[in-house]
Structure formats: C-alpha cells, structure tokens
Amino acid sequence: MAAPIERLLSEICESEEPIEELKNLRTAVFATPVSGLREAVSGARLEIIFGLLNTNDKEQIEVCVEILNRVLQALEPIQLAQNYKPALQSGLNHPDDSVKVLTLAQIGRVVGHADGVTQILNSAEILCDVIHCISVERIAVAKEAIAALGKLSHTKAGLDALFRSDLLNKLKDVMTTSDIIRYRVYELIVEVSTASPVSLGYCANSSLISQLLEELTGDDVLVRATAIEMVTNLAQSQHGRQYLSQQGIMEKISNMIIAAESDPFSSLYLPGLVKFFGSLAIMDSPQQVCEKYPIFLEMVFTMALNLDPTLAPVALDTLGILGGTVEGKQVLHKTGEKFTSVLKRISTVASDGATELRVRCLDALAQLLTLPVEQQTDDLLLLTESWFNCLSSQPMAMIQNISTQPFPELHCSALRIFTAIGCQPWGQQLMMDTPGFVEWVMDRSVGTGKEAKDCKYELVGVLLSSSSTQRIFGGENYLKLKTYLKEGPYNVTAVSSVTTEGAD
C-alpha cells in the first residue's frame, strides 16, 4: 500500500482544491493495517497533510485530522518528536479544537516514551503551549493537555521542567483565568501527586497543594464542593493520605461536617465530605475512621433517616460500601438501635418510595446482607440474619413482592438481595420455608429482560456455591438448580405442537 499512498499524496500536492483526493487518501489509510502504514508513511510527505490544516474549510480540516489520527499511530514517538516538532507546535495553536486534541494526544505519546520525552523537554515553547491548552474552553482539549503533562511528570526530568522552571509560573498564570481553569490545574496537580511520594513532594513545594487545601473552607460553596472532590482524589494514595493527615485535613473536614448542620447551603458540599470519609474508611479501616471521626457515621445515619433526595444517595451508597466489608458490618452492628432504625427506614422507602430511591435502598441492603462463604462465622451469620429480619414482619414476602412489580430495575435489585442471602444457610432455609419460592426461582418466565435473566442466573449460581444447599433444598431441587445453571440464563424450552386432522 506504500505506492498508492505516495501517489495519492502527490495528487493532493498538485490539486488546488484537494478535498476529493483527501477523501481517497482517507479511504486508503483506513483500509491499510497500522503495520502496513508504517512502511507507507516512512518516506511519505506528511507535511503536506499538516499544511492542509491551515484552512477555514471545516470539512478539509476534519478529513485531515482523521487521516493524521490514523497515520501517526504508525510512527514511533521518537520519529514524531524528531521529524514533526514544528507541525506539533503549529497544531497546538490551531484555531480548530479537533486539531489541538489530535496534537495533544500525539505529544502525550511522545512524552510517555523514554527517548521522546527528552526531545520535548528541549522545547519549552511546546510545553508552554500545552499548558495554555488547559485554559481552552472545550473540555476535551484541556483533558488531553492534562493527560500529556501528567505523563511528562512520570520522569524526574519532567518534574523538574514542570515545577522548577518558568513553566510553574506559566501554570500559575493559567490558573488566574477562571475558577474552572484553576480547578483543571488542581486536577493535574492531584494526578501528579498521587503518582509517587516524590511527585507529591514537588507539588507540595510548588505551594499549589496548600492553595487547594485552603479552598476547602472558602466562601463559595460550589468551589468548596469541587475542592473536597479533589482532596478525596488525593487521598486515594497512601502517601497522599499521610500528607493530608500531617496537614490536619481529616480534622478540618470532620469539623466541616459538624458546622454543616447550621449551614443552609450544606447540601451542596456535605455529600462530598461524607464521600471523603467513606473512601478513607474503605482504604484504611472502617473501625479506626468511624471511631476517630464519629461525626461521619452520625451524619450518614442522619442523612439515611431523613432521606433528603439530594443527600440520601450518598448516605445509602456509603452504608452499602461500609457494610460490604466484615469490619464495616461490625462497626455498624456496634451502634445497636441506631443502625436498626436506619435499616427499618431504608426498608420502608424500598417498599413505597420513588423508584430511583427504592433501587438505591435495595442495592444498599444487598451489599449490607452479602456474606461470602469464606467470611461466614456463626456470629456474622446471626448478624446478617438479624438485619434481614429487621426489614419487615415478613421480609421474604416484602422483597418478593417488590420483585414482581413491573419495573425491571426494581426486579433486579430485589433479586440481588436474594442473591446476597443465597449462600447463607439461614437464607436458604427461609427460601425453602416460603411456599412456591424455589419454583419461582426456576421459572424462566419471571423477568423477561436480559438483565433480569442474568440476575436470576447469578442467584442460582450463588445457591449452588454453598455446601449447605443440597441438604436444605433436597436432592430433587438441587438437581433442578444444576440443570438450570448448565442450560444458561437464556435457555428456551421447545414446545412441540400436534395437529389433529379435521380439527378447527
């Protein structure tokens, strides 16, 4: 394919209005495997295509971008850096955002390459232009710029260039553009900081992290909410959590939750505060976090009991995540009646609330009740059984009733609760003691959508994963379940028909 591509490039070069020739070239490069393009473009004059980007013709730009997106994949990053540096710099300053996105993606490839990054580090102008792209209105351009700078910071030389040169001042200048742009830079700083303790050190010394942390208690509640999200991302790494702890951020956020009770605008940022501690609890220890910052769990309970539409989702998700771990279950159990009240409230809303909130409640209950076979002890089995019995005077009937309602999402969420208790002996016994339940499980006509069939199949799989199933369900039911599993979720039983001669 090398010859046709060379020929098409020559035709484009000779044409005054090359749009048709460009379309032919586009067809040719997309018909050629990337491995074949490598040979084709090695001697090709790609500057021709780069040059044709300098037009106001939107269609021509679009076709050129599609060609370059395909063809440049065939070039090694070092070839790009050595042979097309002027074209890359021109692309960063192109008025069309699609050209900027293309260029930034290629620069990202270059700076992610051991030899290519050196070439870019010697071009301060290109790096300045990449930083400027963070302030472009279109988010796709900014995302590519942040990604490229993030890759650049994976090397010490890249970190030195970004944080120990005039580029840092360029970064700080860009931040002054607007609140939105400032937070894009924070996004970059957080991404770099989470990579390693060394990277975090560079960012901390730049003063940009301390600036972000100051925004936590700013006057603008929307800015505050965004800052909390950024800090939560910073806490994803162990060294990030250690740094935040040293800066007293956990205590600051705990105090913000306390103060939120008297702030009429707290619903705008309170979910973020709760998510922060929820994330912290899962990564470190639910018990330690809940004991050290008791206001966190108190607020989750309050939000779950009130079920304010803006606050309830994060409370339910947090309870589900916490209760999905053994340690989290024990922490919740220790609160006694407080958590029992929350369970009853969730159960009530799951039965008669708004559909979206009902699904959220059912999913949280499924996580709370899940107890894999390898985690099952007598104490934990008693705990999950007591939680299930809290839900209603007849919890099996309640959940089964929800599963029969004409809403696929409710049907599947209810099935997930049965799946959660399906490998626990007490749950299996309840299923056997509920008239018609086992037949209902194996009835393929219940729940006709793909997701419903998948959920039913998962329930059968969980039942068969337990060593107590055969004893509790009996040999005949056990064999039926095995047959169901073997046939798969979408099996359709053939129905034969007999025609009688002379019948109407």
Short mmCIF file of C-alpha atoms in Angstrom, two decimals:
data_model
loop_
_atom_site.label_atom_id
_atom_site.label_comp_id
_atom_site.label_asym_id
_atom_site.label_seq_id
_atom_site.Cartn_x
_atom_site.Cartn_y
_atom_site.Cartn_z
CA MET A 1 0.00 0.00 0.00
CA ALA A 2 3.03 2.30 0.21
CA ALA A 3 2.90 3.19 -3.50
CA PRO A 4 -0.83 4.15 -3.62
CA ILE A 5 -0.47 6.36 -0.54
CA GLU A 6 2.60 8.07 -2.04
CA ARG A 7 0.67 8.53 -5.31
CA LEU A 8 -2.35 9.99 -3.52
CA LEU A 9 -0.11 12.40 -1.61
CA SER A 10 1.36 13.57 -4.92
CA GLU A 11 -2.12 14.11 -6.36
CA ILE A 12 -3.08 16.12 -3.27
CA CYS A 13 0.03 18.23 -3.64
CA GLU A 14 -0.86 19.07 -7.26
CA SER A 15 -4.52 19.85 -6.61
CA GLU A 16 -5.82 23.35 -5.87
CA GLU A 17 -8.98 22.00 -4.15
CA PRO A 18 -7.83 18.64 -2.78
CA ILE A 19 -10.91 17.59 -0.76
CA GLU A 20 -11.77 14.62 -3.04
CA GLU A 21 -8.13 13.47 -3.14
CA LEU A 22 -8.03 13.74 0.67
CA LYS A 23 -11.13 11.58 0.96
CA ASN A 24 -9.49 8.98 -1.30
CA LEU A 25 -6.40 9.07 0.89
CA ARG A 26 -8.58 8.66 3.99
CA THR A 27 -10.14 5.55 2.45
CA ALA A 28 -6.68 4.18 1.61
CA VAL A 29 -5.14 4.69 5.06
CA PHE A 30 -8.14 3.19 6.84
CA ALA A 31 -8.02 0.18 4.50
CA THR A 32 -4.38 -0.40 5.44
CA PRO A 33 -3.42 -2.14 8.70
CA VAL A 34 -1.31 0.02 11.03
CA SER A 35 1.61 -2.35 10.46
CA GLY A 36 1.29 -1.71 6.72
CA LEU A 37 1.05 2.03 7.23
CA ARG A 38 4.42 2.01 8.97
CA GLU A 39 6.13 1.22 5.67
CA ALA A 40 3.84 3.51 3.71
CA VAL A 41 4.47 6.63 5.81
CA SER A 42 8.18 6.11 6.43
CA GLY A 43 9.03 8.10 3.34
CA ALA A 44 5.71 9.88 2.92
CA ARG A 45 5.49 13.65 2.94
CA LEU A 46 3.07 14.07 5.83
CA GLU A 47 3.94 17.77 5.94
CA ILE A 48 1.50 18.05 3.02
CA ILE A 49 -1.39 16.94 5.26
CA PHE A 50 -0.21 19.10 8.15
CA GLY A 51 -0.05 22.04 5.76
CA LEU A 52 -3.62 21.45 4.56
CA LEU A 53 -4.84 22.03 8.14
CA ASN A 54 -4.21 25.74 7.53
CA THR A 55 -7.64 26.47 6.09
CA ASN A 56 -11.07 27.71 7.13
CA ASP A 57 -12.71 24.75 5.37
CA LYS A 58 -14.19 22.66 8.21
CA GLU A 59 -14.61 19.57 6.05
CA GLN A 60 -11.00 19.68 4.89
CA ILE A 61 -9.78 20.01 8.48
CA GLU A 62 -11.98 17.11 9.56
CA VAL A 63 -10.66 14.78 6.83
CA CYS A 64 -7.02 15.80 7.52
CA VAL A 65 -7.46 15.12 11.25
CA GLU A 66 -8.95 11.68 10.53
CA ILE A 67 -6.03 10.83 8.22
CA LEU A 68 -3.39 12.03 10.70
CA ASN A 69 -5.07 10.27 13.62
CA ARG A 70 -4.70 7.01 11.72
CA VAL A 71 -1.32 7.55 10.09
CA LEU A 72 0.54 8.94 13.12
CA GLN A 73 -0.25 5.75 15.05
CA ALA A 74 2.21 4.03 12.70
CA LEU A 75 5.07 6.33 13.68
CA GLU A 76 7.28 5.69 16.67
CA PRO A 77 7.07 8.53 19.25
CA ILE A 78 10.73 9.38 18.72
CA GLN A 79 10.09 9.78 14.94
CA LEU A 80 7.25 12.16 15.72
CA ALA A 81 9.42 14.26 18.02
CA GLN A 82 12.39 14.40 15.64
CA ASN A 83 10.60 14.94 12.34
CA TYR A 84 7.36 16.78 13.13
CA LYS A 85 8.10 19.10 16.03
CA PRO A 86 7.19 22.30 14.09
CA ALA A 87 3.94 20.67 12.93
CA LEU A 88 3.10 19.69 16.51
CA GLN A 89 3.71 23.21 17.76
CA SER A 90 1.57 24.61 14.97
CA GLY A 91 -1.19 22.15 15.87
CA LEU A 92 -1.25 23.37 19.47
CA ASN A 93 -2.05 26.88 18.26
CA HIS A 94 -4.56 25.88 15.60
CA PRO A 95 -7.98 27.60 15.94
CA ASP A 96 -9.85 24.28 15.49
CA ASP A 97 -10.13 22.26 18.69
CA SER A 98 -10.05 18.90 16.90
CA VAL A 99 -6.53 19.72 15.68
CA LYS A 100 -5.49 20.62 19.22
CA VAL A 101 -6.89 17.32 20.55
CA LEU A 102 -5.02 15.38 17.84
CA THR A 103 -1.76 17.21 18.57
CA LEU A 104 -2.01 16.85 22.34
CA ALA A 105 -2.70 13.12 22.02
CA GLN A 106 0.47 12.74 19.93
CA ILE A 107 2.51 14.82 22.38
CA GLY A 108 1.18 12.54 25.11
CA ARG A 109 2.60 9.57 23.17
CA VAL A 110 5.94 11.34 22.82
CA VAL A 111 6.35 12.34 26.48
CA GLY A 112 5.36 8.83 27.54
CA HIS A 113 8.37 7.47 25.62
CA ALA A 114 11.82 7.38 27.23
CA ASP A 115 13.61 8.98 24.27
CA GLY A 116 10.75 11.12 23.05
CA VAL A 117 10.36 12.96 26.35
CA THR A 118 13.91 14.34 26.03
CA GLN A 119 13.03 15.89 22.69
CA ILE A 120 10.00 17.66 24.17
CA LEU A 121 11.89 18.79 27.29
CA ASN A 122 14.21 20.69 24.96
CA SER A 123 11.22 22.59 23.55
CA ALA A 124 9.99 24.95 26.25
CA GLU A 125 7.70 26.67 23.71
CA ILE A 126 5.79 23.44 23.10
CA LEU A 127 5.37 22.82 26.82
CA CYS A 128 4.15 26.40 27.31
CA ASP A 129 1.57 25.85 24.58
CA VAL A 130 0.45 22.57 26.18
CA ILE A 131 -0.08 24.38 29.49
CA HIS A 132 -2.04 27.10 27.69
CA CYS A 133 -4.33 24.39 26.26
CA ILE A 134 -5.60 23.74 29.80
CA SER A 135 -7.39 27.08 29.55
CA VAL A 136 -9.14 26.27 26.24
CA GLU A 137 -12.91 26.33 26.68
CA ARG A 138 -13.52 22.86 25.23
CA ILE A 139 -13.01 20.26 27.97
CA ALA A 140 -11.70 17.60 25.53
CA VAL A 141 -8.69 19.82 24.73
CA ALA A 142 -7.99 20.51 28.41
CA LYS A 143 -8.25 16.79 29.28
CA GLU A 144 -5.64 15.89 26.64
CA ALA A 145 -3.34 18.67 27.88
CA ILE A 146 -3.66 17.47 31.48
CA ALA A 147 -3.02 13.87 30.38
CA ALA A 148 0.11 14.87 28.45
CA LEU A 149 1.53 16.89 31.37
CA GLY A 150 0.67 14.02 33.71
CA LYS A 151 2.75 11.64 31.57
CA LEU A 152 5.56 14.19 31.43
CA SER A 153 5.73 14.18 35.23
CA HIS A 154 6.43 10.42 35.34
CA THR A 155 10.15 11.24 35.00
CA LYS A 156 12.37 13.32 37.27
CA ALA A 157 13.39 15.46 34.30
CA GLY A 158 9.72 16.09 33.57
CA LEU A 159 9.01 17.03 37.18
CA ASP A 160 12.00 19.40 37.17
CA ALA A 161 10.74 21.02 33.97
CA LEU A 162 7.22 21.46 35.27
CA PHE A 163 7.95 22.57 38.83
CA ARG A 164 11.50 24.01 38.81
CA SER A 165 11.43 26.28 35.79
CA ASP A 166 9.42 29.14 34.32
CA LEU A 167 6.73 26.59 33.41
CA LEU A 168 5.50 26.69 37.02
CA ASN A 169 4.83 30.42 36.65
CA LYS A 170 3.04 29.72 33.37
CA LEU A 171 0.90 27.15 35.20
CA LYS A 172 0.07 29.66 37.94
CA ASP A 173 -0.74 32.35 35.35
CA VAL A 174 -3.18 30.00 33.60
CA MET A 175 -4.92 29.37 36.96
CA THR A 176 -5.95 33.02 37.17
CA THR A 177 -8.14 32.67 34.05
CA SER A 178 -11.24 31.48 35.96
CA ASP A 179 -12.44 29.16 38.72
CA ILE A 180 -12.98 26.40 36.16
CA ILE A 181 -9.43 26.65 34.79
CA ARG A 182 -7.98 26.84 38.29
CA TYR A 183 -9.61 23.52 39.10
CA ARG A 184 -8.30 21.98 35.91
CA VAL A 185 -4.81 22.80 37.13
CA TYR A 186 -5.66 21.33 40.53
CA GLU A 187 -6.79 18.19 38.69
CA LEU A 188 -3.34 17.98 37.11
CA ILE A 189 -1.61 18.60 40.45
CA VAL A 190 -3.65 15.86 42.16
CA GLU A 191 -2.93 13.42 39.32
CA VAL A 192 0.81 14.12 39.56
CA SER A 193 0.78 13.97 43.38
CA THR A 194 -0.85 10.54 43.54
CA ALA A 195 1.81 9.01 41.26
CA SER A 196 4.52 8.77 43.95
CA PRO A 197 5.77 10.38 47.18
CA VAL A 198 8.47 12.14 45.14
CA SER A 199 5.88 13.65 42.81
CA LEU A 200 3.83 14.76 45.81
CA GLY A 201 6.94 16.48 47.19
CA TYR A 202 7.35 18.52 44.01
CA CYS A 203 3.68 19.55 44.07
CA ALA A 204 3.80 20.43 47.78
CA ASN A 205 6.88 22.59 47.26
CA SER A 206 5.13 24.44 44.45
CA SER A 207 2.54 25.69 47.02
CA LEU A 208 -0.28 24.57 44.72
CA ILE A 209 -1.47 21.80 47.06
CA SER A 210 -1.64 24.13 50.05
CA GLN A 211 -3.60 26.54 47.84
CA LEU A 212 -6.05 23.74 47.02
CA LEU A 213 -6.44 22.83 50.70
CA GLU A 214 -7.23 26.46 51.58
CA GLU A 215 -10.16 26.30 49.15
CA LEU A 216 -11.86 23.72 51.39
CA THR A 217 -13.07 26.48 53.67
CA GLY A 218 -13.61 29.20 51.06
CA ASP A 219 -16.75 31.36 50.94
CA ASP A 220 -18.01 29.95 47.64
CA VAL A 221 -19.82 26.69 48.46
CA LEU A 222 -19.57 25.41 44.88
CA VAL A 223 -15.81 25.96 44.88
CA ARG A 224 -15.70 24.24 48.25
CA ALA A 225 -17.55 21.22 46.86
CA THR A 226 -15.08 20.91 43.99
CA ALA A 227 -12.13 21.23 46.38
CA ILE A 228 -13.48 18.38 48.51
CA GLU A 229 -13.71 16.16 45.42
CA MET A 230 -10.10 16.97 44.53
CA VAL A 231 -8.87 16.26 48.06
CA THR A 232 -10.76 12.95 48.03
CA ASN A 233 -8.86 12.01 44.87
CA LEU A 234 -5.59 12.97 46.53
CA ALA A 235 -6.45 10.62 49.40
CA GLN A 236 -6.57 7.63 47.02
CA SER A 237 -2.84 7.04 47.52
CA GLN A 238 -1.31 6.08 50.85
CA HIS A 239 1.29 8.84 50.67
CA GLY A 240 -1.50 11.28 49.80
CA ARG A 241 -3.47 10.27 52.90
CA GLN A 242 -0.35 10.58 55.02
CA TYR A 243 0.27 14.09 53.71
CA LEU A 244 -3.34 15.14 54.34
CA SER A 245 -3.14 13.74 57.86
CA GLN A 246 0.06 15.71 58.54
CA GLN A 247 -1.71 18.86 57.32
CA GLY A 248 -4.65 18.24 59.69
CA ILE A 249 -7.12 17.91 56.82
CA MET A 250 -9.08 14.99 58.32
CA GLU A 251 -9.85 17.05 61.43
CA LYS A 252 -10.73 20.05 59.26
CA ILE A 253 -13.23 18.01 57.22
CA SER A 254 -14.66 16.46 60.40
CA ASN A 255 -15.25 19.97 61.76
CA MET A 256 -16.84 20.99 58.44
CA ILE A 257 -19.39 18.17 58.86
CA ILE A 258 -20.21 19.44 62.36
CA ALA A 259 -20.57 23.02 61.10
CA ALA A 260 -22.70 21.87 58.14
CA GLU A 261 -25.71 21.34 60.42
CA SER A 262 -26.13 25.11 60.78
CA ASP A 263 -25.31 25.98 57.15
CA PRO A 264 -28.38 26.32 54.86
CA PHE A 265 -26.18 25.61 51.81
CA SER A 266 -24.53 22.49 53.23
CA SER A 267 -26.42 20.14 50.89
CA LEU A 268 -24.14 21.41 48.11
CA TYR A 269 -20.93 20.14 49.72
CA LEU A 270 -22.00 17.72 52.50
CA PRO A 271 -22.15 14.69 50.16
CA GLY A 272 -18.51 15.35 49.25
CA LEU A 273 -17.47 15.44 52.92
CA VAL A 274 -19.21 12.12 53.56
CA LYS A 275 -17.68 10.57 50.44
CA PHE A 276 -14.24 11.65 51.67
CA PHE A 277 -14.56 9.71 54.93
CA GLY A 278 -16.32 6.82 53.21
CA SER A 279 -13.39 6.50 50.82
CA LEU A 280 -10.97 6.82 53.74
CA ALA A 281 -12.75 4.09 55.72
CA ILE A 282 -12.54 1.58 52.89
CA MET A 283 -8.88 2.26 52.12
CA ASP A 284 -7.70 2.30 55.73
CA SER A 285 -10.01 0.85 58.37
CA PRO A 286 -13.77 1.38 58.89
CA GLN A 287 -13.36 0.94 62.63
CA GLN A 288 -10.48 3.40 63.01
CA VAL A 289 -12.12 6.07 60.84
CA CYS A 290 -15.54 5.74 62.50
CA GLU A 291 -14.04 5.79 66.00
CA LYS A 292 -11.71 8.70 65.33
CA TYR A 293 -14.29 10.79 63.46
CA PRO A 294 -17.68 9.75 64.96
CA ILE A 295 -19.50 12.67 63.31
CA PHE A 296 -19.00 10.89 59.97
CA LEU A 297 -21.19 7.89 60.84
CA GLU A 298 -23.66 10.06 62.76
CA MET A 299 -24.14 12.21 59.67
CA VAL A 300 -24.56 9.15 57.43
CA PHE A 301 -27.30 7.85 59.75
CA THR A 302 -28.99 11.26 59.84
CA MET A 303 -28.94 11.53 56.04
CA ALA A 304 -30.28 7.98 55.67
CA LEU A 305 -33.12 8.58 58.16
CA ASN A 306 -34.16 11.89 56.61
CA LEU A 307 -33.73 10.60 53.05
CA ASP A 308 -33.47 14.07 51.54
CA PRO A 309 -33.36 13.43 47.75
CA THR A 310 -30.09 15.35 47.42
CA LEU A 311 -28.34 13.69 50.38
CA ALA A 312 -29.86 10.20 50.55
CA PRO A 313 -28.00 8.65 47.58
CA VAL A 314 -24.54 9.26 49.05
CA ALA A 315 -25.71 8.06 52.50
CA LEU A 316 -27.10 4.83 51.04
CA ASP A 317 -24.01 4.26 48.90
CA THR A 318 -21.75 4.87 51.92
CA LEU A 319 -23.70 2.43 54.09
CA GLY A 320 -23.52 -0.17 51.33
CA ILE A 321 -19.78 0.28 50.87
CA LEU A 322 -19.11 0.22 54.63
CA GLY A 323 -21.38 -2.75 55.24
CA GLY A 324 -19.86 -4.62 52.33
CA THR A 325 -16.82 -5.41 54.49
CA VAL A 326 -16.72 -7.59 57.60
CA GLU A 327 -15.12 -4.82 59.66
CA GLY A 328 -17.73 -2.35 58.43
CA LYS A 329 -20.55 -4.73 59.37
CA GLN A 330 -19.14 -4.99 62.88
CA VAL A 331 -18.83 -1.20 63.18
CA LEU A 332 -22.48 -0.74 62.13
CA HIS A 333 -23.64 -3.55 64.43
CA LYS A 334 -21.96 -1.89 67.44
CA THR A 335 -24.23 1.15 67.07
CA GLY A 336 -27.19 -1.06 68.06
CA GLU A 337 -30.63 0.57 67.81
CA LYS A 338 -29.27 3.49 65.77
CA PHE A 339 -28.47 1.23 62.85
CA THR A 340 -31.59 -0.88 63.34
CA SER A 341 -33.66 2.30 62.93
CA VAL A 342 -31.77 3.11 59.74
CA LEU A 343 -32.42 -0.38 58.36
CA LYS A 344 -36.15 -0.08 59.03
CA ARG A 345 -36.26 3.33 57.38
CA ILE A 346 -34.41 2.04 54.30
CA SER A 347 -36.79 -0.92 54.13
CA THR A 348 -39.84 1.36 54.26
CA VAL A 349 -38.57 3.52 51.41
CA ALA A 350 -37.58 0.41 49.41
CA SER A 351 -41.23 -0.66 49.58
CA ASP A 352 -43.03 2.55 48.71
CA GLY A 353 -40.62 5.37 47.84
CA ALA A 354 -39.77 6.92 44.47
CA THR A 355 -38.44 4.28 42.05
CA GLU A 356 -34.87 5.64 41.81
CA LEU A 357 -34.57 5.88 45.60
CA ARG A 358 -36.09 2.41 46.03
CA VAL A 359 -33.43 0.93 43.77
CA ARG A 360 -30.71 2.72 45.77
CA CYS A 361 -32.17 1.34 49.03
CA LEU A 362 -32.38 -2.21 47.71
CA ASP A 363 -28.81 -2.09 46.37
CA ALA A 364 -27.55 -0.84 49.75
CA LEU A 365 -29.43 -3.64 51.53
CA ALA A 366 -27.93 -6.21 49.16
CA GLN A 367 -24.42 -5.02 50.00
CA LEU A 368 -25.15 -4.97 53.73
CA LEU A 369 -26.51 -8.53 53.66
CA THR A 370 -23.79 -10.02 51.45
CA LEU A 371 -21.56 -12.50 53.31
CA PRO A 372 -19.40 -14.72 51.10
CA VAL A 373 -18.90 -18.35 52.18
CA GLU A 374 -15.26 -17.75 53.18
CA GLN A 375 -16.29 -14.97 55.60
CA GLN A 376 -19.14 -16.84 57.27
CA THR A 377 -18.83 -17.33 61.03
CA ASP A 378 -21.65 -18.10 63.45
CA ASP A 379 -21.58 -14.52 64.78
CA LEU A 380 -21.66 -12.90 61.34
CA LEU A 381 -24.44 -15.22 60.13
CA LEU A 382 -26.50 -14.26 63.16
CA LEU A 383 -25.80 -10.60 62.43
CA THR A 384 -26.95 -10.69 58.77
CA GLU A 385 -29.99 -12.78 59.73
CA SER A 386 -30.98 -10.25 62.41
CA TRP A 387 -30.60 -7.39 59.89
CA PHE A 388 -32.80 -9.19 57.35
CA ASN A 389 -35.48 -9.83 59.97
CA CYS A 390 -35.45 -6.09 60.83
CA LEU A 391 -36.68 -5.19 57.37
CA SER A 392 -40.29 -6.24 57.90
CA SER A 393 -42.53 -8.64 59.79
CA GLN A 394 -42.34 -10.77 56.61
CA PRO A 395 -39.14 -9.76 54.82
CA MET A 396 -39.21 -12.60 52.26
CA ALA A 397 -42.72 -11.66 51.14
CA MET A 398 -41.75 -7.96 51.07
CA ILE A 399 -38.73 -8.49 48.79
CA GLN A 400 -40.59 -10.97 46.57
CA ASN A 401 -43.46 -8.52 46.22
CA ILE A 402 -41.03 -5.81 45.05
CA SER A 403 -39.53 -8.25 42.54
CA THR A 404 -42.92 -8.85 40.89
CA GLN A 405 -43.60 -5.17 40.22
CA PRO A 406 -43.45 -4.02 36.57
CA PHE A 407 -40.15 -2.16 36.86
CA PRO A 408 -37.08 -4.09 35.60
CA GLU A 409 -34.67 -2.14 37.83
CA LEU A 410 -36.71 -2.99 40.96
CA HIS A 411 -36.98 -6.62 39.91
CA CYS A 412 -33.20 -6.95 39.55
CA SER A 413 -32.41 -5.06 42.75
CA ALA A 414 -34.78 -7.34 44.70
CA LEU A 415 -33.13 -10.39 43.12
CA ARG A 416 -29.74 -9.09 44.30
CA ILE A 417 -30.99 -9.23 47.90
CA PHE A 418 -31.94 -12.90 47.43
CA THR A 419 -28.51 -13.44 45.87
CA ALA A 420 -26.90 -11.79 48.92
CA ILE A 421 -28.53 -14.25 51.32
CA GLY A 422 -28.49 -17.20 48.90
CA CYS A 423 -25.24 -18.72 50.14
CA GLN A 424 -26.10 -18.28 53.84
CA PRO A 425 -27.82 -21.31 55.47
CA TRP A 426 -30.45 -19.19 57.24
CA GLY A 427 -31.30 -17.51 53.92
CA GLN A 428 -31.63 -20.85 52.16
CA GLN A 429 -33.90 -22.13 54.92
CA LEU A 430 -36.13 -19.07 54.57
CA MET A 431 -36.34 -19.72 50.84
CA MET A 432 -37.39 -23.34 51.43
CA ASP A 433 -39.94 -22.29 54.06
CA THR A 434 -41.53 -19.76 51.68
CA PRO A 435 -44.24 -21.57 49.66
CA GLY A 436 -43.53 -21.57 45.92
CA PHE A 437 -40.22 -19.74 46.24
CA VAL A 438 -37.98 -22.46 44.81
CA GLU A 439 -40.36 -22.92 41.88
CA TRP A 440 -40.34 -19.15 41.34
CA VAL A 441 -36.52 -19.16 41.22
CA MET A 442 -36.52 -21.79 38.46
CA ASP A 443 -39.40 -20.26 36.49
CA ARG A 444 -37.79 -18.68 33.41
CA SER A 445 -40.96 -16.79 32.51
CA VAL A 446 -40.44 -14.48 35.51
CA GLY A 447 -38.44 -11.46 34.35
CA THR A 448 -38.13 -11.38 30.57
CA GLY A 449 -35.30 -8.86 30.03
CA LYS A 450 -31.63 -9.79 29.64
CA GLU A 451 -30.62 -8.15 32.94
CA ALA A 452 -33.43 -9.96 34.80
CA LYS A 453 -32.36 -13.31 33.34
CA ASP A 454 -28.72 -12.57 34.27
CA CYS A 455 -29.72 -11.71 37.86
CA LYS A 456 -31.78 -14.90 38.20
CA TYR A 457 -28.87 -16.94 36.81
CA GLU A 458 -26.48 -15.30 39.28
CA LEU A 459 -28.86 -16.23 42.15
CA VAL A 460 -28.86 -19.88 41.04
CA GLY A 461 -25.06 -19.83 40.80
CA VAL A 462 -24.73 -18.46 44.33
CA LEU A 463 -27.15 -21.08 45.70
CA LEU A 464 -25.05 -23.85 44.16
CA SER A 465 -21.80 -22.34 45.52
CA SER A 466 -22.87 -23.21 49.08
CA SER A 467 -22.22 -26.62 50.62
CA SER A 468 -25.49 -26.42 52.59
CA THR A 469 -27.77 -26.05 49.54
CA GLN A 470 -28.22 -29.77 48.80
CA ARG A 471 -29.08 -30.53 52.43
CA ILE A 472 -31.57 -27.67 52.79
CA PHE A 473 -33.15 -27.73 49.32
CA GLY A 474 -33.19 -31.51 48.93
CA GLY A 475 -31.76 -33.68 46.18
CA GLU A 476 -34.50 -33.10 43.60
CA ASN A 477 -34.40 -29.29 43.82
CA TYR A 478 -30.61 -29.38 43.87
CA LEU A 479 -30.54 -31.31 40.55
CA LYS A 480 -33.06 -28.86 39.02
CA LEU A 481 -30.84 -25.95 40.03
CA LYS A 482 -27.80 -27.66 38.50
CA THR A 483 -29.72 -28.21 35.27
CA TYR A 484 -30.78 -24.53 35.24
CA LEU A 485 -27.14 -23.47 35.67
CA LYS A 486 -25.95 -25.84 32.94
CA GLU A 487 -28.58 -24.61 30.46
CA GLY A 488 -27.54 -20.98 30.95
CA PRO A 489 -29.58 -17.84 31.59
CA TYR A 490 -31.30 -17.64 28.18
CA ASN A 491 -32.44 -21.23 27.63
CA VAL A 492 -35.84 -21.56 25.95
CA THR A 493 -37.70 -24.85 26.30
CA ALA A 494 -39.03 -26.03 22.95
CA VAL A 495 -42.80 -26.64 22.88
CA SER A 496 -43.96 -29.24 20.36
CA SER A 497 -47.40 -28.89 18.76
CA VAL A 498 -49.55 -31.72 17.38
CA THR A 499 -52.02 -31.06 14.55
CA THR A 500 -55.11 -33.29 14.54
CA GLU A 501 -56.65 -33.98 11.15
CA GLY A 502 -60.07 -32.39 10.83
CA ALA A 503 -59.61 -30.06 13.81
CA ASP A 504 -60.71 -26.40 13.50
#
